[in-house]
Amino acid sequence: MACTYGVAAMPGDNSSVTIWPRFDPSTNPSLANRLWSSLINTGRLIKWPPTAASSESEAKLFAGTATKSGEEVATAVCVSSRVPARSSVDSAKFCLAWHLPNVRFRSGEQLYTRRHTRWFNGSQSEATIALIRYSFNRLPNWLESISNWHNSVLNDSRLPDWFKSAVFNESYYLSDSGSIWLDGGDTNDWHSQDGRWRCPVKAEMGLFAYLEGHEYRMFSTYDVHTYASWAFLENFPKLQIAIQYDFAKAAVDEDQTKVHWLVTNVRTGRNQRMCLPHDLGDPEDEPFIRVNSYIMMCSDDWRDLNPKFVLSVYRDWKLLPEHNTEYLADMMPIVEGLMRRCLQWDTDNDGLVENTGYADQTYDAWPMTGVSAYCAGLWLAALRATAEMSAVASADRASANEWRLLADKARASYLDKLWTGQQFRFDTGGRFNDTVMSDQLFGYWMLKTSQQDQAATVGEQDPLLPEQFVRVTMETVYRCNCLAQGFNGQMGLFNGGRLKNPLGPELRSIQAEESWIGVSYGVASLMLESGLAEQAWSCAAGTYETVWNDFGLAYQTPEAIFSDRRFRSLGYMRPLCVWALLRSARKSSS
């Protein structure tokens, strides 16, 4: 794939520029030595183009041709200025640009163009030069925008200093994640069952995807993206909407190509209709076309994927009013289909979905059996969200009423089966039913953070769960999962803690024993929403200090850490959830 690099300088006052556009430092070391010698002795590069006395081989160095396989190429741009004593000069600005307009993934079936080619096209060199000129012209605006973005947080005295570092520096993952932004092609004009997409954002944004982790080669893994998506919602909301459309399309499509699932040792279709896929595919295959590259187990019946999509639609609809009418109209048929698919998982007609006894959700090594606080809570929240959206988007009031009645039934069952007085039970049928799960109220948290202000209730008229129950649960989580032996209030939250003494991590599942960075930030967000500011900042600060300052894992934040200083999966998507903590902090202090 053709790629052109360009490096250029914008000289300042009283400065001059010398260049040598192209040389091979390996095959022509004498030229390289002359360039360095001139730079050291004169502050300039030797003159280009070559003089008549130069050798013919040197004259041919810059021919504008593509490099050959294995060939090394170097270029040099030098700005020289004379700086008087006790003074400074604004001597130069440099720009490095690269233009790689066309992309094929490993299978090579589909040719894409990058999204920037809508504005920068023409020949390779023309587009590269245009990118450089545009960058120089826009630099003052970019610097001002970045400064304003930073100052909106840095100047907020209510936020702790460590958090100001965390919220910006964790954002490295938006770009350092194998992220790719493509023009989109036919996907922009995809037709849903009732016509063309109404919301223009998808066509405007094209295709955007990013990897689950540096070690986990799957694009936009959805069960994890739901946590990370707060970074997009707060900074690049149109990209969040575009990702939602890609998953909506994948949920409607079906791929019956047989896949061998490793854990269950069976072969079934790759992607079933109205089952939200786990991910958008593997860049080593053909993503966007072949989704669900996660082959550990079939994710069609994962209990958290469909509800997470529904709750994300609800949140985007509530918090992005400039897009919400068309967006909701596009998404409601998908939402209804996904929710009706989930109804088959209510095996005893109590209004709640049941887990299967294997790890059928994002904690894919931590099995849940019967009704679980995490998955049933997601389902309960999705029911309430669907009822509210349906009342607005559907002319058929019966549909909204159906979801509302089912939500009321599910709420009664949830409280009856899971509330213990101290927390919501992990599940009703497994060996972990007395474990304290940090993430047990994820569904409630998604609804609560979707409200515009702190005083808003969760749902249509009454809270999804009694707010005092939520507060007590968060206090239990803080005591058992943060302050317990091992973390001692210094390392965030165990995913699973013991309710009985001695307090510590649940050791019967490796994922219960772990602390997931993004989950700790998300639970801290819910603590803030519940009025537990001291506890929230305590567990979030321990998470940041451990990863960045103790373990030294800056810009490679792992998915998980252990109390004995082990960690898993460097460079991971979920810690972007720190942006949810910022939103909750602003709500709670407003």
CSV table of C-alpha atoms in Angstrom, one decimal, residues 5 21 37 106 141 174 241 264 359 501 564:
chain,number,residue,atom,x,y,z
A,5,TYR,CA,6.0,10.7,4.3
A,21,PRO,CA,15.1,15.4,0.5
A,37,SER,CA,29.7,17.2,9.6
A,106,ARG,CA,-5.1,-9.0,6.0
A,141,ASN,CA,-6.4,27.0,16.5
A,174,LEU,CA,-8.0,6.6,21.8
A,241,ILE,CA,-22.9,7.3,17.4
A,264,THR,CA,-17.5,-25.6,24.4
A,359,ALA,CA,-19.2,-17.4,32.0
A,501,ASN,CA,-14.0,-12.0,57.9
A,564,ASP,CA,0.7,-9.2,44.7
